Tab-separated table of C-alpha atoms and ligand atoms in Angstrom:
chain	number	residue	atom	x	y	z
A	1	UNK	CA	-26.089	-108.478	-51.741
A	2	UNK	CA	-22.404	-107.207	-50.784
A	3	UNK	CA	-23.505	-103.624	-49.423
A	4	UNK	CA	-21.132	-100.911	-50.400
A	5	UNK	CA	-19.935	-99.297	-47.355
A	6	UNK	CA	-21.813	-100.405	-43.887
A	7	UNK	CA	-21.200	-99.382	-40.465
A	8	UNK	CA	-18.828	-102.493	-38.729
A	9	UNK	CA	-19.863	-102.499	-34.907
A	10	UNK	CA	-18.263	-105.308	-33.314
A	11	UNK	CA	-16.908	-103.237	-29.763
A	12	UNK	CA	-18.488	-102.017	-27.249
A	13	UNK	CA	-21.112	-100.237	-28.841
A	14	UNK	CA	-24.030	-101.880	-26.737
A	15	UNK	CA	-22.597	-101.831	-23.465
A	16	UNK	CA	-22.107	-97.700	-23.869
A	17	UNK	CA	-25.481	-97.400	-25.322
A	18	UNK	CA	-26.743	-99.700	-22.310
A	19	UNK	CA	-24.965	-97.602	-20.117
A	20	UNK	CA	-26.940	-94.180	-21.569
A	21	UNK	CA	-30.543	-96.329	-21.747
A	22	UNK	CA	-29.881	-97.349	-17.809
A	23	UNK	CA	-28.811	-93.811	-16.496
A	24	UNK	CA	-31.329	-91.903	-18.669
A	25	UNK	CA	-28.323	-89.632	-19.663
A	26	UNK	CA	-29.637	-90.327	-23.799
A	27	UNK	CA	-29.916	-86.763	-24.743
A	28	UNK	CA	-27.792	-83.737	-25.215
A	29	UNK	CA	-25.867	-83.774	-21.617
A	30	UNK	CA	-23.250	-86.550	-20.704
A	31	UNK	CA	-19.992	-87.653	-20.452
A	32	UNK	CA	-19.586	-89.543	-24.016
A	33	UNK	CA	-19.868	-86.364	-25.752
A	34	UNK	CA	-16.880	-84.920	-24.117
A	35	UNK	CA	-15.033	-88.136	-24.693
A	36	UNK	CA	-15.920	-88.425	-28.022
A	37	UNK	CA	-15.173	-84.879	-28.515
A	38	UNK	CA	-11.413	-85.669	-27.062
A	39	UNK	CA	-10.802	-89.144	-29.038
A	40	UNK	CA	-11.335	-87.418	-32.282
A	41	UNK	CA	-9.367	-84.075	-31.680
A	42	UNK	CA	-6.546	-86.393	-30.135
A	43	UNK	CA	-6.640	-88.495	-33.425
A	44	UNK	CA	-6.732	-85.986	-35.648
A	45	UNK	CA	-3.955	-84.265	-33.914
A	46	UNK	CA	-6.186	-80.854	-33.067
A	47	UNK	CA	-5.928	-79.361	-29.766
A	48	UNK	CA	-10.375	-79.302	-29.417
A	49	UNK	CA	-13.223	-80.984	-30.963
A	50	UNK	CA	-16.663	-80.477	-30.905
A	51	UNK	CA	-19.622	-82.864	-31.057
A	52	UNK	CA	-22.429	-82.067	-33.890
A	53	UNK	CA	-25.471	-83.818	-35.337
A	54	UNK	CA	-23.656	-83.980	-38.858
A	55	UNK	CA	-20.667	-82.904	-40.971
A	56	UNK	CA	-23.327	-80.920	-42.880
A	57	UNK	CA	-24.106	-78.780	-39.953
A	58	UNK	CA	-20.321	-79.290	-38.676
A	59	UNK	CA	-18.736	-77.237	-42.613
A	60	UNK	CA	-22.123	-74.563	-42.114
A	61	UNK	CA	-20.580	-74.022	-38.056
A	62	UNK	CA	-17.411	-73.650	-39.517
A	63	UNK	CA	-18.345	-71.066	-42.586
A	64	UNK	CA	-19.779	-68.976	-40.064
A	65	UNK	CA	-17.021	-68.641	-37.575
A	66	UNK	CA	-14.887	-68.034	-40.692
A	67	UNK	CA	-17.034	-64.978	-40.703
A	68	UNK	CA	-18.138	-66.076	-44.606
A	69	UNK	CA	-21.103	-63.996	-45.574
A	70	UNK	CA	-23.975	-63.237	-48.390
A	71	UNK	CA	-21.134	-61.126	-49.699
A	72	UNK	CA	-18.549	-63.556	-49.896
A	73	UNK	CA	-17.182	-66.395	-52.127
A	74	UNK	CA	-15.740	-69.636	-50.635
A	75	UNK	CA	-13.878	-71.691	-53.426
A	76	UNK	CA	-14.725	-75.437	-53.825
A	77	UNK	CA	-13.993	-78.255	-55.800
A	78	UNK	CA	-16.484	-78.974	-58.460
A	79	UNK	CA	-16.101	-82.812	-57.433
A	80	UNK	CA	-18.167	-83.318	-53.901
A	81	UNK	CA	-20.755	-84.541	-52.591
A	82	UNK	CA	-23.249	-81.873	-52.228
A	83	UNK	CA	-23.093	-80.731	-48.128
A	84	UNK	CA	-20.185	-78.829	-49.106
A	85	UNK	CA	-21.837	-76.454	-51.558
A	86	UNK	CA	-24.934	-76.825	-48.989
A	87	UNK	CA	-22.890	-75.101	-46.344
A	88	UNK	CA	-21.683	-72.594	-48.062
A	89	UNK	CA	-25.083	-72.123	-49.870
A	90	UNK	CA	-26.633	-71.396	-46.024
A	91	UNK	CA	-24.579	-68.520	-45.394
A	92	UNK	CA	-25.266	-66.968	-49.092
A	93	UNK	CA	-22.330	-66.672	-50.073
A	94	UNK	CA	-21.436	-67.536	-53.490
A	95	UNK	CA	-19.082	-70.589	-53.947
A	96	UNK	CA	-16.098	-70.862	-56.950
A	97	UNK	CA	-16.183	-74.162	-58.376
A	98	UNK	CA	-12.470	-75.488	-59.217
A	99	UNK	CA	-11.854	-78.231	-61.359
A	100	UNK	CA	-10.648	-81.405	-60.501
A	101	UNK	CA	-7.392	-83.228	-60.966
A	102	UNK	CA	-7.797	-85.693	-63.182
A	103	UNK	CA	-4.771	-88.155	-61.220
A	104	UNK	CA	-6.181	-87.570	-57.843
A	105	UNK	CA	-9.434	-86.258	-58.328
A	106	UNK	CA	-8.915	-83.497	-55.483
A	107	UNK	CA	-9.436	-79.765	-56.041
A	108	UNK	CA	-6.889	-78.542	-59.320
A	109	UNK	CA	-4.201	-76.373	-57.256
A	110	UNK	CA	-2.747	-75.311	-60.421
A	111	UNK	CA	-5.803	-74.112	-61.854
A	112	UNK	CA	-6.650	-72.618	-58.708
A	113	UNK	CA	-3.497	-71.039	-58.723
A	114	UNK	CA	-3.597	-69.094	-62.280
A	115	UNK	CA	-7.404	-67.986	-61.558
A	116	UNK	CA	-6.564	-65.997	-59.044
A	117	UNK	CA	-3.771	-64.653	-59.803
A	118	UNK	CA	-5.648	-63.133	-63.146
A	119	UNK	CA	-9.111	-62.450	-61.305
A	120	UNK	CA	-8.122	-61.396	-58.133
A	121	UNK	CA	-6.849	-57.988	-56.522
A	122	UNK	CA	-6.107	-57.689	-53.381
A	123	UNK	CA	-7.598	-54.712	-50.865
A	124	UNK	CA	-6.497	-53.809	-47.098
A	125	UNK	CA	-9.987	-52.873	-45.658
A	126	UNK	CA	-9.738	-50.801	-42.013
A	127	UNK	CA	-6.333	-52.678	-41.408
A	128	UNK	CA	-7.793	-56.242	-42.760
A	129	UNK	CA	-6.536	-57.441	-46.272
A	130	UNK	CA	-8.486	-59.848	-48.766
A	131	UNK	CA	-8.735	-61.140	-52.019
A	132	UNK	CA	-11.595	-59.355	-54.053
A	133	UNK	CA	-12.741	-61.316	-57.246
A	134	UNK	CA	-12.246	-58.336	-60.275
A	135	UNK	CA	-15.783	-58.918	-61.771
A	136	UNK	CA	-17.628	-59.573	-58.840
A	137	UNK	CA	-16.341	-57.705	-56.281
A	138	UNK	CA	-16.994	-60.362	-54.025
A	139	UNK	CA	-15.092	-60.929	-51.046
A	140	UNK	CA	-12.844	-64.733	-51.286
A	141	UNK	CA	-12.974	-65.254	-47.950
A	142	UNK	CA	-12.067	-69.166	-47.250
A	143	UNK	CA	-11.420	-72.351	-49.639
A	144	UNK	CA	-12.989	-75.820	-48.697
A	145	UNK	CA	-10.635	-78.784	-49.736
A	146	UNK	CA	-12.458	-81.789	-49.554
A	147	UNK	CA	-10.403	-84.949	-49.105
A	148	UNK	CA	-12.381	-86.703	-51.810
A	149	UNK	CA	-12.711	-90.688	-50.698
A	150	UNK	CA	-10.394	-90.446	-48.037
A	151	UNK	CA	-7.136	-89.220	-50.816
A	152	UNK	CA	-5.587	-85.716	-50.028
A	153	UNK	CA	-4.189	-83.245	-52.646
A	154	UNK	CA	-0.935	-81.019	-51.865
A	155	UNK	CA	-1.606	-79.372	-48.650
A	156	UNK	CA	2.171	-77.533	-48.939
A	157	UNK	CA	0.791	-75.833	-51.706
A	158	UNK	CA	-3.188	-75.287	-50.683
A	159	UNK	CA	-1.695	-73.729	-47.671
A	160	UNK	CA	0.688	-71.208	-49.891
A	161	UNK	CA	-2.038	-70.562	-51.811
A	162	UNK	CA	-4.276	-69.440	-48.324
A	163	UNK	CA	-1.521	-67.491	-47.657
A	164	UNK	CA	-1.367	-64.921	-50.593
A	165	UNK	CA	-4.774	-64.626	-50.610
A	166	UNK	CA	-5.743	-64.394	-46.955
A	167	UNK	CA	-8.323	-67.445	-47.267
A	168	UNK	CA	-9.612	-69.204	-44.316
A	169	UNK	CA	-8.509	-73.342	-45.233
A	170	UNK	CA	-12.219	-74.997	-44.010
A	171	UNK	CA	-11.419	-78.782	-44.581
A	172	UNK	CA	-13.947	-81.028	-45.586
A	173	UNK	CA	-12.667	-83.855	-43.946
A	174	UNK	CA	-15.796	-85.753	-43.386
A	175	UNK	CA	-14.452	-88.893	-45.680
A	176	UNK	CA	-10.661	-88.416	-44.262
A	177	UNK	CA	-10.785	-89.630	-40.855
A	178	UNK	CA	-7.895	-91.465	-40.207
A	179	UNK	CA	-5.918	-90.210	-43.736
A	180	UNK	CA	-2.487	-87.872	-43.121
A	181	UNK	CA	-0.589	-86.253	-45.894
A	182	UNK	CA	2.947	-85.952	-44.700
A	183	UNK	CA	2.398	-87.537	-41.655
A	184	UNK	CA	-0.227	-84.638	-40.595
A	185	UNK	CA	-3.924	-86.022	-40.103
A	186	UNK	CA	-6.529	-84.591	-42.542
A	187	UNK	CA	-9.134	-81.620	-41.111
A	188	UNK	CA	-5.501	-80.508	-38.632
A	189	UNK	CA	-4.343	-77.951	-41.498
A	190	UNK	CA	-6.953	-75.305	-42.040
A	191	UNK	CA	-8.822	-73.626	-39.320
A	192	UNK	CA	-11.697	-75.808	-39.115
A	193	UNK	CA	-11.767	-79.234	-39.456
A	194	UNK	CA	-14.665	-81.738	-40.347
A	195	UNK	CA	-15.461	-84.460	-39.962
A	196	UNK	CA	-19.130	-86.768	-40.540
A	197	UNK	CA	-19.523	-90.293	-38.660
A	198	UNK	CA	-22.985	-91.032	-40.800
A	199	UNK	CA	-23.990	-94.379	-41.907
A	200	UNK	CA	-20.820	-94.967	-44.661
A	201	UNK	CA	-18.035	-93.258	-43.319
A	202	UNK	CA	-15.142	-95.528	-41.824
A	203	UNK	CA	-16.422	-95.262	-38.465
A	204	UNK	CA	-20.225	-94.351	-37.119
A	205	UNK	CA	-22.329	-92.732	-34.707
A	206	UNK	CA	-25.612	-93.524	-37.462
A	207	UNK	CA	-25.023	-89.711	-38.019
A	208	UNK	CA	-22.775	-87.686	-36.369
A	209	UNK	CA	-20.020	-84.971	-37.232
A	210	UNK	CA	-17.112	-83.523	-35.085
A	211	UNK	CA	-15.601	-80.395	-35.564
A	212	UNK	CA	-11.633	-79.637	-35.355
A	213	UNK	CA	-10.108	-76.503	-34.339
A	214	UNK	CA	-6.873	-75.235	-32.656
A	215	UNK	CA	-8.214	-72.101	-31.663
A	216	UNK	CA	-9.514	-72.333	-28.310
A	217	UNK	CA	-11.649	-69.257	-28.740
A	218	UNK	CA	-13.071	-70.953	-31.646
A	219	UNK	CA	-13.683	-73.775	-30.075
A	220	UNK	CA	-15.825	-72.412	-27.524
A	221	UNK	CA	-17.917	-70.506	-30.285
A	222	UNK	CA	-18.508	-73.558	-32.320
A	223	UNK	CA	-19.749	-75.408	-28.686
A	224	UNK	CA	-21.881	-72.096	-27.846
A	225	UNK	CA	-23.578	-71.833	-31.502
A	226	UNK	CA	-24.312	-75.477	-31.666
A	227	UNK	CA	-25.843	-75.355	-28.342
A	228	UNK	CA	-28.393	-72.448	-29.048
A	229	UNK	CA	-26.196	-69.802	-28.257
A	230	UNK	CA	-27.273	-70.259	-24.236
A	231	UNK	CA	-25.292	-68.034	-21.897
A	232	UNK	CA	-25.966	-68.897	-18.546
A	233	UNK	CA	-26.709	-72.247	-17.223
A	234	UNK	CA	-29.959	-71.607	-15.666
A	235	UNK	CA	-31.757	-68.657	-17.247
A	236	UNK	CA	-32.608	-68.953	-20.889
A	237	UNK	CA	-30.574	-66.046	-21.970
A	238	UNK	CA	-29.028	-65.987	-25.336
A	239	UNK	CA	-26.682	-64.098	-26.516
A	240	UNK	CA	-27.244	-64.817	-30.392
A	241	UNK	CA	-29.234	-66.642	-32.890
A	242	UNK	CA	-27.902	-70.224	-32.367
A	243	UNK	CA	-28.303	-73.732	-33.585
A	244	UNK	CA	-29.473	-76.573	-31.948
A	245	UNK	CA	-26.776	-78.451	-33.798
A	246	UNK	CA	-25.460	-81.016	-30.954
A	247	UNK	CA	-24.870	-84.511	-31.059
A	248	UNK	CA	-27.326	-86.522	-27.943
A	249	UNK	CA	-25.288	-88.605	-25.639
A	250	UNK	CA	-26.352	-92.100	-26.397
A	251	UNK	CA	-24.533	-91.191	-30.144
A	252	UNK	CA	-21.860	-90.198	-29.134
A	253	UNK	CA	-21.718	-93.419	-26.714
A	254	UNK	CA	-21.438	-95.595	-30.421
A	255	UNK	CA	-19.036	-92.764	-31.433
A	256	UNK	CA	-16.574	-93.503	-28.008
A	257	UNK	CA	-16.627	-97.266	-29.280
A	258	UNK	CA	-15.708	-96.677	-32.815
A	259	UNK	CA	-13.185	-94.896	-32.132
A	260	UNK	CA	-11.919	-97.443	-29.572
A	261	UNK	CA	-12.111	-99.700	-32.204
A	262	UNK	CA	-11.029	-97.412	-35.126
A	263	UNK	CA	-7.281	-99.028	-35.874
A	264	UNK	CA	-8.403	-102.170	-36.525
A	265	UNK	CA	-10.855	-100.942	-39.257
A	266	UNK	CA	-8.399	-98.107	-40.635
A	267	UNK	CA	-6.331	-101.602	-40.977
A	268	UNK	CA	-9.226	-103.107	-42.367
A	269	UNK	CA	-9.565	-100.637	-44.958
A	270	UNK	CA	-6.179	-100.717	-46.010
A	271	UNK	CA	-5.890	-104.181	-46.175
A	272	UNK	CA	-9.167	-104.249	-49.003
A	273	UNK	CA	-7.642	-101.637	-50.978
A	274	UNK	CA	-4.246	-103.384	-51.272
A	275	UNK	CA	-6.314	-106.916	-52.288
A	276	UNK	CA	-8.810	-105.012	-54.721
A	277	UNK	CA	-5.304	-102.960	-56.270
A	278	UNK	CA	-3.286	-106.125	-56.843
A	279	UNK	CA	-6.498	-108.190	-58.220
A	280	UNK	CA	-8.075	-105.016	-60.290
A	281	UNK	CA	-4.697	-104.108	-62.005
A	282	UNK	CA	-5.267	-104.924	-65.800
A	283	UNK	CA	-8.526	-105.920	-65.783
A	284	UNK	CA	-10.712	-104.198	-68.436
A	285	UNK	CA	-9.786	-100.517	-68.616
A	286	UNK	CA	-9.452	-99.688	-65.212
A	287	UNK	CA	-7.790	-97.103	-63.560
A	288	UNK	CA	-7.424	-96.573	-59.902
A	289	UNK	CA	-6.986	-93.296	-58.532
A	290	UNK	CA	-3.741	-91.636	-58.007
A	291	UNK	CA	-2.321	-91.640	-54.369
A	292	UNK	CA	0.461	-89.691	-54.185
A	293	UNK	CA	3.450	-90.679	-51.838
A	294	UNK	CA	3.119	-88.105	-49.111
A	295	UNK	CA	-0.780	-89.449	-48.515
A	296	UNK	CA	-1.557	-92.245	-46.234
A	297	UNK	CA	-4.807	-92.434	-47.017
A	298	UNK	CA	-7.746	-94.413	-45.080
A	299	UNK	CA	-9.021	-95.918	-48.419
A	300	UNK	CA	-12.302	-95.187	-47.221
A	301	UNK	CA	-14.251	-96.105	-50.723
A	302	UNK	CA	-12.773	-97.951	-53.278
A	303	UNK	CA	-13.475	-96.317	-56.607
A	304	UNK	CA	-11.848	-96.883	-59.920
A	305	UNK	CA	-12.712	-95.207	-63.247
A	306	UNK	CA	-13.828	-97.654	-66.317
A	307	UNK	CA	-14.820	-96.506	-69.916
A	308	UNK	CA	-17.766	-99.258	-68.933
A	309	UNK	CA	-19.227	-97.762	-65.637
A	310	UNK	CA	-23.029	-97.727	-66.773
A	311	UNK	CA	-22.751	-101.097	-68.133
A	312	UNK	CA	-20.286	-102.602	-65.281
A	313	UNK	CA	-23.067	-100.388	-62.553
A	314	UNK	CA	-25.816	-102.604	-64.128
A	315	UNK	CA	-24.295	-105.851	-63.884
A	316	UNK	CA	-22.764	-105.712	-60.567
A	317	UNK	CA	-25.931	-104.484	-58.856
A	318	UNK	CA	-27.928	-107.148	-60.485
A	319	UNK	CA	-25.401	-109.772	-59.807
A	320	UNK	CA	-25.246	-109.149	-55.652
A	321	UNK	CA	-22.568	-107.043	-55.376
A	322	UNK	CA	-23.717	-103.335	-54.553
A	323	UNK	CA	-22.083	-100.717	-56.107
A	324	UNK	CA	-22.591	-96.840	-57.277
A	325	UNK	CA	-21.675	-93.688	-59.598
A	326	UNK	CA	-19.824	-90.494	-58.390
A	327	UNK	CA	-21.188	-87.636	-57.599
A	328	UNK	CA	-22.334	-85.803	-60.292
A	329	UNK	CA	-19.846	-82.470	-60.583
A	330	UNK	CA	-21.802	-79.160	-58.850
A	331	UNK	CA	-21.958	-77.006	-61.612
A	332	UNK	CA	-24.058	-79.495	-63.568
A	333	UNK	CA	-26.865	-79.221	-60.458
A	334	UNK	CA	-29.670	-76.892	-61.360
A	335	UNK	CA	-28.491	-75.148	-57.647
A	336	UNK	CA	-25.299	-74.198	-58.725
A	337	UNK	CA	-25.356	-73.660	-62.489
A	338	UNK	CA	-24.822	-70.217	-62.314
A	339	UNK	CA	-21.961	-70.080	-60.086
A	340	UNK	CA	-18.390	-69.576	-61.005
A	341	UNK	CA	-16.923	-73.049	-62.703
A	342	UNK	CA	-13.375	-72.897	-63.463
A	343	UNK	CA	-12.427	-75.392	-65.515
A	344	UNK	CA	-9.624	-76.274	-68.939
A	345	UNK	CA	-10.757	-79.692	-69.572
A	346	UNK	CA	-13.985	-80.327	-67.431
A	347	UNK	CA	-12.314	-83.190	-66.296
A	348	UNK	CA	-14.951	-83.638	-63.178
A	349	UNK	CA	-17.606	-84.612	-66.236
A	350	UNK	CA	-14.912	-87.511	-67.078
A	351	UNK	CA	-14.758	-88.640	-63.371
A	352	UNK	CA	-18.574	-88.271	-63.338
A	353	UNK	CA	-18.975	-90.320	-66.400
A	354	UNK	CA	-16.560	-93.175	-65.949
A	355	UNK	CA	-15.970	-93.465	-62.032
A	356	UNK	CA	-17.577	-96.510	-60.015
A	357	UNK	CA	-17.843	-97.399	-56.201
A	358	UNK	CA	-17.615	-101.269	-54.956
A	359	UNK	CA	-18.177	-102.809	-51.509
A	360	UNK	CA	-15.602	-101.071	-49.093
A	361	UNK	CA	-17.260	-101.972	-46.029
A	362	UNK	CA	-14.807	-101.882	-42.800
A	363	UNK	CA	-15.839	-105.253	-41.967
A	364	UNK	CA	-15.985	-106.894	-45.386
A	365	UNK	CA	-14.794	-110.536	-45.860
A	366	UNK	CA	-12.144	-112.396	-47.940
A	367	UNK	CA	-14.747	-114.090	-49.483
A	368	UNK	CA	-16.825	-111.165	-50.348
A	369	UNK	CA	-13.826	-109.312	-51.839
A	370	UNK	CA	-13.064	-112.356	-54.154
A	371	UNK	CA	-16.594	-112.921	-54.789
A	372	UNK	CA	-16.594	-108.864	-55.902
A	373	UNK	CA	-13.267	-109.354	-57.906
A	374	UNK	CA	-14.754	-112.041	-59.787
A	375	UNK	CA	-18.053	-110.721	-61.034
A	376	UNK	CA	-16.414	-107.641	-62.158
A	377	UNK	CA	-13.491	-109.832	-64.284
A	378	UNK	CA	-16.823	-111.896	-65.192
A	379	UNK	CA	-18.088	-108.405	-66.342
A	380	UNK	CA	-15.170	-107.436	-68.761
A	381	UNK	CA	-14.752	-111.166	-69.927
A	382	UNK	CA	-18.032	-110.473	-72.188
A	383	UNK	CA	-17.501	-107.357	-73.497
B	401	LIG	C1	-17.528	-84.905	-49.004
B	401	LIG	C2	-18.633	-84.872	-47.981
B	401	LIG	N1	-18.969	-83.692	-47.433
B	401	LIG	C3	-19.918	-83.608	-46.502
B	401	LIG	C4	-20.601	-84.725	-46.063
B	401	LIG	C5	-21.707	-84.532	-45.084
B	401	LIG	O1	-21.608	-85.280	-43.934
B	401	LIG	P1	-22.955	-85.731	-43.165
B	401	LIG	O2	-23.612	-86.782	-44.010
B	401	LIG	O3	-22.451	-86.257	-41.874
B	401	LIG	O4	-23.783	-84.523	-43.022
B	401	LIG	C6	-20.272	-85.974	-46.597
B	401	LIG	C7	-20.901	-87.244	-46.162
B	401	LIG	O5	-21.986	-87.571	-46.146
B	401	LIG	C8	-19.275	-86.060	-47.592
B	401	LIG	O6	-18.954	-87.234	-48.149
C-alpha cells in the first residue's frame, strides 16, 4: 500500500535519540527542547517558541492566554479538523462557525465580513473595547484561521478584520509549517501561533506541537502553564492551575533533526504537488484547490475535489494506493450542532462530499507517484 502521509526520517534522528537514551536526559528537562523550541520560532519568523505535547494542547494554551472564556465566542471555520473546535470547546466558550471558500477552502472573509458587521456592536468595557454578538451577548474575543492543508487565505484582510473588531488572530497553523503568504511564514501573524509535528504533518516528533508568539511575556506564560504552573525551582509552589502540557526531551531530539532536515522535504513536497498538478489536470472531473499567488504553500496534503470521491475512495484503497475523505464540516458533528453556522451556500458540505486525499508522503517515490497517477486515470477510464 502507498500510505498517505508518513513521517520521512532519513537524518539524524537516531543519533539525537541515542544521545537522550545514553545520558538519561529522555524526559521533560534537556537541551533539545530549547533547540527545538529556537529552530521552529526562527523558521517561522517569531521571536519565541514553546515546546508542547500536541497542537491540540498548543491552540487550548493559546485560547487561554487570549484570555477566551465560558463567556466568549472564538470564530472558526466550519472546515477543520476537529482540535480546533476542541480547544475552544475546553475553555467553554462558544465557537462561530464561518463558511468556507469554495476556491481555497479557507475560512470565507467576505462572509465573515458582512456577519459582523450586521450582528455585532461594539462596547468599551472599564477602558477595554470588544465586539459583542447582538443576540447573544457574547463576548467575540479571538478568530482561529486554520491554514487548511498547508494553503493560506488573505491574511491583509483577516488582519483588518481583527482590527475593527478587537479579535485576538490564534492561527491554527498546525498543517502550515513551512507555508508563507506574502513572503510572511504561517502561525507569525496573529498572536499565537501553532503548530502540530504528529505522525502526518510535513515534519515529526510522533506527536509534538510548538507554540509561536512575539510577546515575550506571553511566551513565558505559555512555558509556565505548560509546565504546571511551578514557581520556584525547588519547592513545589504553584502559582496557578497548570498543565502538564510539555514535550519530553528525547521528542524533541527527532523534532531538532526534522527540522535540520526540513528543506529538503518542504522541496519534496513541492516537487509531488507540481508532478500530481501537471499529471491530474483533465483527468475525470477534477479540481485542485485554488492557491492564490501571494501563498507559497508547503503542499502538505494533496487533495483534489471529484464528483466521484466515494467511488474513486473505494477503488484506490482497494487497489494499494491509500487515500481518504475530508473532514466532515463542524456543524454537522453532534458537538457542535447547535453552535452558530454562518453559511450562503454551505459550501463546506460540497468540499465534504466531493474532496479526496492521495499519498503526499515527504519521502514518496517517482514510482509511487506514477503508480498513484495511474490507478486513479485507471479509475475514471471506467466510469
Ligand atoms: C487543522 C488541525 N488542527 C489541529 C490539529 C491538532 O494537532 P495535533 O494532532 O498535534 O494535536 C491538527 C492535526 O492533527 C490539524 O490538522
Amino acid at each position: 500500500m502507498i500510505p498517505l502521509s508518513v513521517p520521512f526520517l532519513n537524518g539524524k534522528e537516531w543519533e539525537y535519540v541515542k544521545d537522550c537514551l545514553d545520558t538519561g536526559w529522555i524526559s521533560s528537562a534537556g537541551s533539545y527542547v530549547n533547540q527545538f523550541e529556537q529552530q521552529v520560532a526562527v523558521y517561522a519568523g517569531a521571536k519565541y517558541g514553546i515546546a508542547c505535547m500536541n497542537g491540540t494542547v498548543g491552540l487550548h494554551i493559546a485560547q487561554i492566554l487570549s484570555g477566551v472564556t465560558s463567556d466568549d465566542h472564538v470564530i472558526a471555520p466550519n472546515i477543520t479538523f476537529i482540535a480546533t473546535l476542541n480547544a475552544i470547546k475546553y475553555t467553554g466558550a462558544s465557537p462561530i462557525l464561518i463558511d468556507v471558500d469554495p476556491q481555497n477552502w479557507q475560512m470565507d472573509l467576505n462572509l465573515l465580513d458582512k456577519y459582523l458587521k450586521e450582528n455585532v456592536v461594539r462596547k468599551n468595557i472599564n477602558g477595554e473595547i470588544n465586539a459583542f454578538h447582538k443576540v447573544t451577548n457574547k463576548r467575540i474575543k479571538a478568530i482561529m484561521p486554520v491554514h487548511v492543508l498547508g494553503n493560506i487565505g488573505d491574511m491583509n484582510y483577516l488582519q483588518e478584520i481583527a482590527d475593527l473588531y478587537h479579535l485576538d488572530i490564534i492561527e491554527d497553523s498546525t498543517e502550515a509549517l513551512g507555508s508563507l503568504f506574502q513572503g510572511k511564514h504561517a502561525g507569525s501573524f496573529g498572536k499565537f501561533g501553532v503548530f502540530s509535528f504528529n505522525g502526518n504533518k510535513i515534519i515529526s516528533t510522533g506527536g509534538g506541537g510548538v507554540i509561536v508568539t512575539n510577546d515575550e511575556e506571553l511566551a513565558k506564560k505559555a512555558k509556565h502553564l505548560t509546565t504546571q504552573a511551578k514557581v520556584s525551582t525547588m519547592e513545589y509552589i504553584h502559582d496557578e492551575i497548570g498543565y502538564n502540557y510539555r514535550l519530553v526531551n528525547v521528542l524533541a531530539a527527532i523534532g531538532v533533526a526534522q527540522m535540520e532536515e526540513f528543506p529538503l522535504l518542504l522541496d519534496n513536497k513541492k516537487r509531488m504537488d507540481q508532478y500530481y498538478r501537471s499529471n491530474l489536470e483533465g483527468v475525470g472531473d477534477i479540481e485542485f484547490q485554488f492557491v492564490s499567488s501571494d501563498v507559497d504553500a508547503n503542499c502538505w496534503l494533496f487533495t483534489f475535489k471529484t464528483r466521484h470521491m466515494k467511488g474513486l475512495l473505494e477503488y484506490l484503497n482497494g487497489n494499494g494506493v491509500q487515500s481518504r475523505p475530508f473532514w466532515v464540516p463542524m456543524n454537522q458533528l453532534e458537538m457542535f450542532k447547535n453552535d452558530i453556522y454562518i453559511t450562503k451556500l454551505n459550501n463546506s458540505n460540497n468540499i465534504y462530499k466531493t474532496c479526496i486525499s492521495i499519498p503526499s508522503s515527504a519521502g514518496i517515490t517517482q514510482a509511487e507517484m506514477e503508480t498513484v497517477v495511474k490507478t486513479i486515470k485507471a479509475f475514471y477510464a471506467l466510469l
